[in-house]
PDB file of C-alpha atoms in Angstrom:
ATOM      1  CA  LEU X   8      -0.045  -0.024  -0.393  1.00  0.00           C
ATOM      2  CA  ALA X   9       2.596   2.317   0.948  1.00  0.00           C
ATOM      3  CA  ASP X  10       3.838   2.112  -2.304  1.00  0.00           C
ATOM      4  CA  SER X  11       0.792   2.501  -3.947  1.00  0.00           C
ATOM      5  CA  ALA X  12       0.034   4.775  -6.903  1.00  0.00           C
ATOM      6  CA  ASP X  13      -3.412   5.777  -5.064  1.00  0.00           C
ATOM      7  CA  ARG X  14      -3.180   8.222  -2.144  1.00  0.00           C
ATOM      8  CA  ALA X  15      -5.508   6.424  -0.460  1.00  0.00           C
ATOM      9  CA  ASP X  16      -3.771   3.335  -0.105  1.00  0.00           C
ATOM     10  CA  VAL X  17      -0.674   5.294   0.830  1.00  0.00           C
ATOM     11  CA  ARG X  18      -2.728   7.293   3.351  1.00  0.00           C
ATOM     12  CA  ALA X  19      -3.753   3.963   4.840  1.00  0.00           C
ATOM     13  CA  ALA X  20      -0.444   2.398   5.189  1.00  0.00           C
ATOM     14  CA  GLU X  21       1.266   5.208   6.688  1.00  0.00           C
ATOM     15  CA  ALA X  22      -1.826   5.560   9.280  1.00  0.00           C
ATOM     16  CA  ALA X  23      -0.750   1.764   9.991  1.00  0.00           C
ATOM     17  CA  LEU X  24       2.822   2.170  10.480  1.00  0.00           C
ATOM     18  CA  SER X  25       2.412   5.327  12.516  1.00  0.00           C
ATOM     19  CA  ALA X  26       0.183   3.752  14.904  1.00  0.00           C
ATOM     20  CA  LEU X  27       2.493   0.676  15.414  1.00  0.00           C
ATOM     21  CA  VAL X  28       5.305   3.152  15.702  1.00  0.00           C
ATOM     22  CA  ALA X  29       3.752   5.166  18.194  1.00  0.00           C
ATOM     23  CA  ASP X  30       2.534   2.114  20.340  1.00  0.00           C
ATOM     24  CA  ALA X  31       5.311   2.532  23.074  1.00  0.00           C
ATOM     25  CA  SER X  32       4.521  -0.027  25.327  1.00  0.00           C
ATOM     26  CA  ALA X  33       6.351  -3.213  25.634  1.00  0.00           C
ATOM     27  CA  THR X  34       3.378  -5.448  24.307  1.00  0.00           C
ATOM     28  CA  GLY X  35       3.953  -3.024  21.055  1.00  0.00           C
ATOM     29  CA  ALA X  36       7.660  -4.002  20.632  1.00  0.00           C
ATOM     30  CA  SER X  37       6.822  -6.941  18.310  1.00  0.00           C
ATOM     31  CA  GLY X  38       4.849  -4.229  15.901  1.00  0.00           C
ATOM     32  CA  ARG X  39       7.776  -1.713  15.854  1.00  0.00           C
ATOM     33  CA  ARG X  40      10.042  -4.170  14.952  1.00  0.00           C
ATOM     34  CA  ASP X  41       7.869  -5.446  12.726  1.00  0.00           C
ATOM     35  CA  ALA X  42       7.133  -2.098  11.569  1.00  0.00           C
ATOM     36  CA  ALA X  43      10.815  -1.781  11.294  1.00  0.00           C
ATOM     37  CA  ALA X  44      11.757  -4.334   8.860  1.00  0.00           C
ATOM     38  CA  ALA X  45       9.231  -3.524   6.463  1.00  0.00           C
ATOM     39  CA  LEU X  46      10.564   0.053   6.257  1.00  0.00           C
ATOM     40  CA  ALA X  47      13.275  -1.133   4.531  1.00  0.00           C
ATOM     41  CA  ARG X  48      11.026  -2.646   1.617  1.00  0.00           C
ATOM     42  CA  ILE X  49       9.137   0.872   0.878  1.00  0.00           C
ATOM     43  CA  ARG X  50      10.587   2.655  -1.816  1.00  0.00           C
ATOM     44  CA  ASN X  51       8.365   5.554  -0.869  1.00  0.00           C
ATOM     45  CA  PRO X  52      10.594   8.306   0.693  1.00  0.00           C
ATOM     46  CA  ALA X  53       7.508   9.693   2.596  1.00  0.00           C
ATOM     47  CA  PHE X  54       7.797   6.910   5.293  1.00  0.00           C
ATOM     48  CA  ARG X  55      11.391   7.322   5.911  1.00  0.00           C
ATOM     49  CA  SER X  56      10.825   9.708   8.428  1.00  0.00           C
ATOM     50  CA  LEU X  57       9.145   6.725  10.524  1.00  0.00           C
ATOM     51  CA  LEU X  58      12.581   4.728  10.826  1.00  0.00           C
ATOM     52  CA  VAL X  59      13.929   7.288  12.869  1.00  0.00           C
ATOM     53  CA  PRO X  60      12.020   7.095  16.134  1.00  0.00           C
ATOM     54  CA  LEU X  61      12.812   3.150  15.886  1.00  0.00           C
ATOM     55  CA  ILE X  62      16.467   3.752  15.595  1.00  0.00           C
ATOM     56  CA  HIS X  63      15.771   5.086  19.285  1.00  0.00           C
ATOM     57  CA  ASP X  64      14.040   2.490  20.404  1.00  0.00           C
ATOM     58  CA  ALA X  65      14.024   1.247  24.449  1.00  0.00           C
ATOM     59  CA  ASP X  66      14.111  -1.837  23.248  1.00  0.00           C
ATOM     60  CA  VAL X  67      17.069  -3.311  21.617  1.00  0.00           C
ATOM     61  CA  ASP X  68      15.648  -6.051  19.093  1.00  0.00           C
ATOM     62  CA  VAL X  69      13.441  -3.037  17.293  1.00  0.00           C
ATOM     63  CA  ALA X  70      16.459  -0.808  17.537  1.00  0.00           C
ATOM     64  CA  ARG X  71      18.880  -3.056  16.115  1.00  0.00           C
ATOM     65  CA  GLU X  72      15.973  -3.899  13.557  1.00  0.00           C
ATOM     66  CA  ALA X  73      15.161  -0.541  12.400  1.00  0.00           C
ATOM     67  CA  ILE X  74      19.692  -0.101  12.580  1.00  0.00           C
ATOM     68  CA  ASP X  75      19.440  -2.877  10.007  1.00  0.00           C
ATOM     69  CA  SER X  76      16.375  -1.180   7.633  1.00  0.00           C
ATOM     70  CA  ALA X  77      18.354   1.505   7.625  1.00  0.00           C
ATOM     71  CA  ARG X  78      21.403  -0.208   6.251  1.00  0.00           C
ATOM     72  CA  THR X  79      19.482  -1.579   3.659  1.00  0.00           C
ATOM     73  CA  LEU X  80      17.671   1.616   2.656  1.00  0.00           C
ATOM     74  CA  GLY X  81      21.221   2.935   1.894  1.00  0.00           C
ATOM     75  CA  ALA X  82      24.086   5.604   2.111  1.00  0.00           C
ATOM     76  CA  GLY X  83      20.939   8.182   0.351  1.00  0.00           C
ATOM     77  CA  GLU X  84      19.615   8.430   3.607  1.00  0.00           C
ATOM     78  CA  PRO X  85      21.262  11.166   5.357  1.00  0.00           C
ATOM     79  CA  LEU X  86      18.161  11.070   7.917  1.00  0.00           C
ATOM     80  CA  PHE X  87      19.111   8.447   9.496  1.00  0.00           C
ATOM     81  CA  VAL X  88      22.873   9.237  10.442  1.00  0.00           C
ATOM     82  CA  PRO X  89      21.960  11.408  13.061  1.00  0.00           C
ATOM     83  CA  ALA X  90      20.182   8.674  15.054  1.00  0.00           C
ATOM     84  CA  LEU X  91      23.002   5.847  14.224  1.00  0.00           C
ATOM     85  CA  VAL X  92      25.929   8.562  15.536  1.00  0.00           C
ATOM     86  CA  SER X  93      23.933   8.658  18.799  1.00  0.00           C
ATOM     87  CA  ARG X  94      23.965   4.830  18.892  1.00  0.00           C
ATOM     88  CA  LEU X  95      27.510   4.690  19.156  1.00  0.00           C
ATOM     89  CA  GLY X  96      27.966   5.133  22.781  1.00  0.00           C
ATOM     90  CA  HIS X  97      25.202   2.490  23.031  1.00  0.00           C
ATOM     91  CA  ARG X  98      26.707  -0.971  25.201  1.00  0.00           C
ATOM     92  CA  VAL X  99      24.721  -3.543  22.556  1.00  0.00           C
ATOM     93  CA  LEU X 100      24.223  -0.958  19.728  1.00  0.00           C
ATOM     94  CA  LYS X 101      27.257   0.608  18.799  1.00  0.00           C
ATOM     95  CA  GLY X 102      28.381  -2.535  16.556  1.00  0.00           C
ATOM     96  CA  PRO X 103      25.370  -2.625  14.835  1.00  0.00           C
ATOM     97  CA  ALA X 104      25.321   1.464  14.387  1.00  0.00           C
ATOM     98  CA  ARG X 105      29.130   1.322  13.749  1.00  0.00           C
ATOM     99  CA  ALA X 106      28.274  -1.603  10.756  1.00  0.00           C
ATOM    100  CA  THR X 107      25.906   0.628   9.707  1.00  0.00           C
ATOM    101  CA  LEU X 108      27.238   4.014   9.111  1.00  0.00           C
ATOM    102  CA  VAL X 109      30.418   2.283   7.151  1.00  0.00           C
ATOM    103  CA  ALA X 110      28.293   0.914   4.723  1.00  0.00           C
ATOM    104  CA  TYR X 111      27.377   4.606   4.327  1.00  0.00           C
ATOM    105  CA  GLY X 112      31.021   5.127   3.126  1.00  0.00           C
ATOM    106  CA  PRO X 113      33.180   8.000   2.754  1.00  0.00           C
ATOM    107  CA  ASP X 114      29.864  10.745   3.058  1.00  0.00           C
ATOM    108  CA  VAL X 115      29.862  10.033   6.792  1.00  0.00           C
ATOM    109  CA  VAL X 116      33.385  10.917   7.470  1.00  0.00           C
ATOM    110  CA  PRO X 117      32.139  14.963   7.424  1.00  0.00           C
ATOM    111  CA  ILE X 118      29.925  14.192   9.989  1.00  0.00           C
ATOM    112  CA  LEU X 119      31.731  11.917  12.321  1.00  0.00           C
ATOM    113  CA  ALA X 120      34.526  14.318  11.909  1.00  0.00           C
ATOM    114  CA  PHE X 121      32.619  17.038  13.405  1.00  0.00           C
ATOM    115  CA  VAL X 122      30.711  14.662  16.237  1.00  0.00           C
ATOM    116  CA  MET X 123      34.719  13.317  17.424  1.00  0.00           C
ATOM    117  CA  ARG X 124      35.424  17.148  17.332  1.00  0.00           C
ATOM    118  CA  ASP X 125      32.319  18.332  19.576  1.00  0.00           C
ATOM    119  CA  PRO X 126      33.287  19.001  23.355  1.00  0.00           C
ATOM    120  CA  HIS X 127      29.453  18.842  24.032  1.00  0.00           C
ATOM    121  CA  GLU X 128      28.791  15.502  22.396  1.00  0.00           C
ATOM    122  CA  GLN X 129      28.152  12.713  24.532  1.00  0.00           C
ATOM    123  CA  PRO X 130      31.320  11.819  25.607  1.00  0.00           C
ATOM    124  CA  TRP X 131      31.067   7.758  24.641  1.00  0.00           C
ATOM    125  CA  VAL X 132      29.125   8.663  21.350  1.00  0.00           C
ATOM    126  CA  ARG X 133      32.591  11.026  20.734  1.00  0.00           C
ATOM    127  CA  ARG X 134      34.745   8.067  21.748  1.00  0.00           C
ATOM    128  CA  HIS X 135      34.003   5.224  19.667  1.00  0.00           C
ATOM    129  CA  VAL X 136      33.749   7.578  16.191  1.00  0.00           C
ATOM    130  CA  PRO X 137      37.779   7.092  16.232  1.00  0.00           C
ATOM    131  CA  ALA X 138      36.915   2.558  15.727  1.00  0.00           C
ATOM    132  CA  THR X 139      34.121   4.078  12.916  1.00  0.00           C
ATOM    133  CA  LEU X 140      36.670   5.949  10.767  1.00  0.00           C
ATOM    134  CA  ALA X 141      39.240   3.313  10.967  1.00  0.00           C
ATOM    135  CA  ARG X 142      36.586   1.246   8.885  1.00  0.00           C
ATOM    136  CA  ILE X 143      36.416   4.232   6.340  1.00  0.00           C
ATOM    137  CA  PRO X 144      40.117   4.136   4.472  1.00  0.00           C
ATOM    138  CA  THR X 145      39.663   7.575   3.109  1.00  0.00           C
ATOM    139  CA  GLN X 146      42.415  10.547   3.776  1.00  0.00           C
ATOM    140  CA  PRO X 147      39.944  12.211   5.376  1.00  0.00           C
ATOM    141  CA  SER X 148      39.661   9.984   7.692  1.00  0.00           C
ATOM    142  CA  MET X 149      42.932   9.990   8.982  1.00  0.00           C
ATOM    143  CA  ASP X 150      42.962  13.307   8.659  1.00  0.00           C
ATOM    144  CA  ALA X 151      40.075  13.498  11.490  1.00  0.00           C
ATOM    145  CA  LEU X 152      41.417  10.886  13.437  1.00  0.00           C
ATOM    146  CA  VAL X 153      45.068  12.747  13.486  1.00  0.00           C
ATOM    147  CA  ALA X 154      43.268  16.239  14.278  1.00  0.00           C
ATOM    148  CA  ALA X 155      41.299  14.071  17.579  1.00  0.00           C
ATOM    149  CA  LEU X 156      45.712  13.572  18.738  1.00  0.00           C
ATOM    150  CA  ASP X 157      45.132  17.069  20.282  1.00  0.00           C
ATOM    151  CA  ASP X 158      41.767  16.654  21.995  1.00  0.00           C
ATOM    152  CA  ALA X 159      41.546  17.151  25.800  1.00  0.00           C
ATOM    153  CA  ASP X 160      39.965  14.006  26.248  1.00  0.00           C
ATOM    154  CA  GLY X 161      42.933  11.768  27.125  1.00  0.00           C
ATOM    155  CA  PHE X 162      40.628   8.438  26.001  1.00  0.00           C
ATOM    156  CA  LEU X 163      39.627   9.775  22.988  1.00  0.00           C
ATOM    157  CA  ARG X 164      43.192  10.114  21.858  1.00  0.00           C
ATOM    158  CA  TYR X 165      43.999   7.188  22.560  1.00  0.00           C
ATOM    159  CA  LYS X 166      40.974   5.717  21.235  1.00  0.00           C
ATOM    160  CA  ALA X 167      42.226   8.155  17.946  1.00  0.00           C
ATOM    161  CA  VAL X 168      45.950   6.309  17.881  1.00  0.00           C
ATOM    162  CA  VAL X 169      44.463   2.513  17.659  1.00  0.00           C
ATOM    163  CA  ALA X 170      42.680   3.372  15.091  1.00  0.00           C
ATOM    164  CA  ILE X 171      45.465   4.944  13.151  1.00  0.00           C
ATOM    165  CA  GLU X 172      47.297   1.850  13.974  1.00  0.00           C
ATOM    166  CA  ALA X 173      44.655   0.098  12.589  1.00  0.00           C
TER     167      ALA X 173
END
């Protein structure tokens, strides 16, 4: 329905998916997870914004499915990058978020470099950026890592050194 030429079908699909996404209850987690999986298969870009709150979902399985869907939708979707970057600070979800950001390729390097330099960003998000940059082998990635060697955060500097050596 979401990809239909009939506007009524699209509205019905949007209403159904929005209801699933909005159900923040514990019992609604399976519906949110299914919605996250379905969004990866919808070509209509009007539905992409529904995936962002699912990336931030408190249920790890829902968030992981949403992150996987963001990877499936590909690098042409910068809408997901801030949510994915924020998940670098999550102990369980940093791996899938990092893999998705790396799959987006060199286009995310300037954003990652900005986040790593931002002293107002959450420290654990900043500290997981170097390992992400290390997996995007470009000169701008290396430049960002070298610039981090002057950061006031000693642990971030350590992570940058490890990333440069990788």
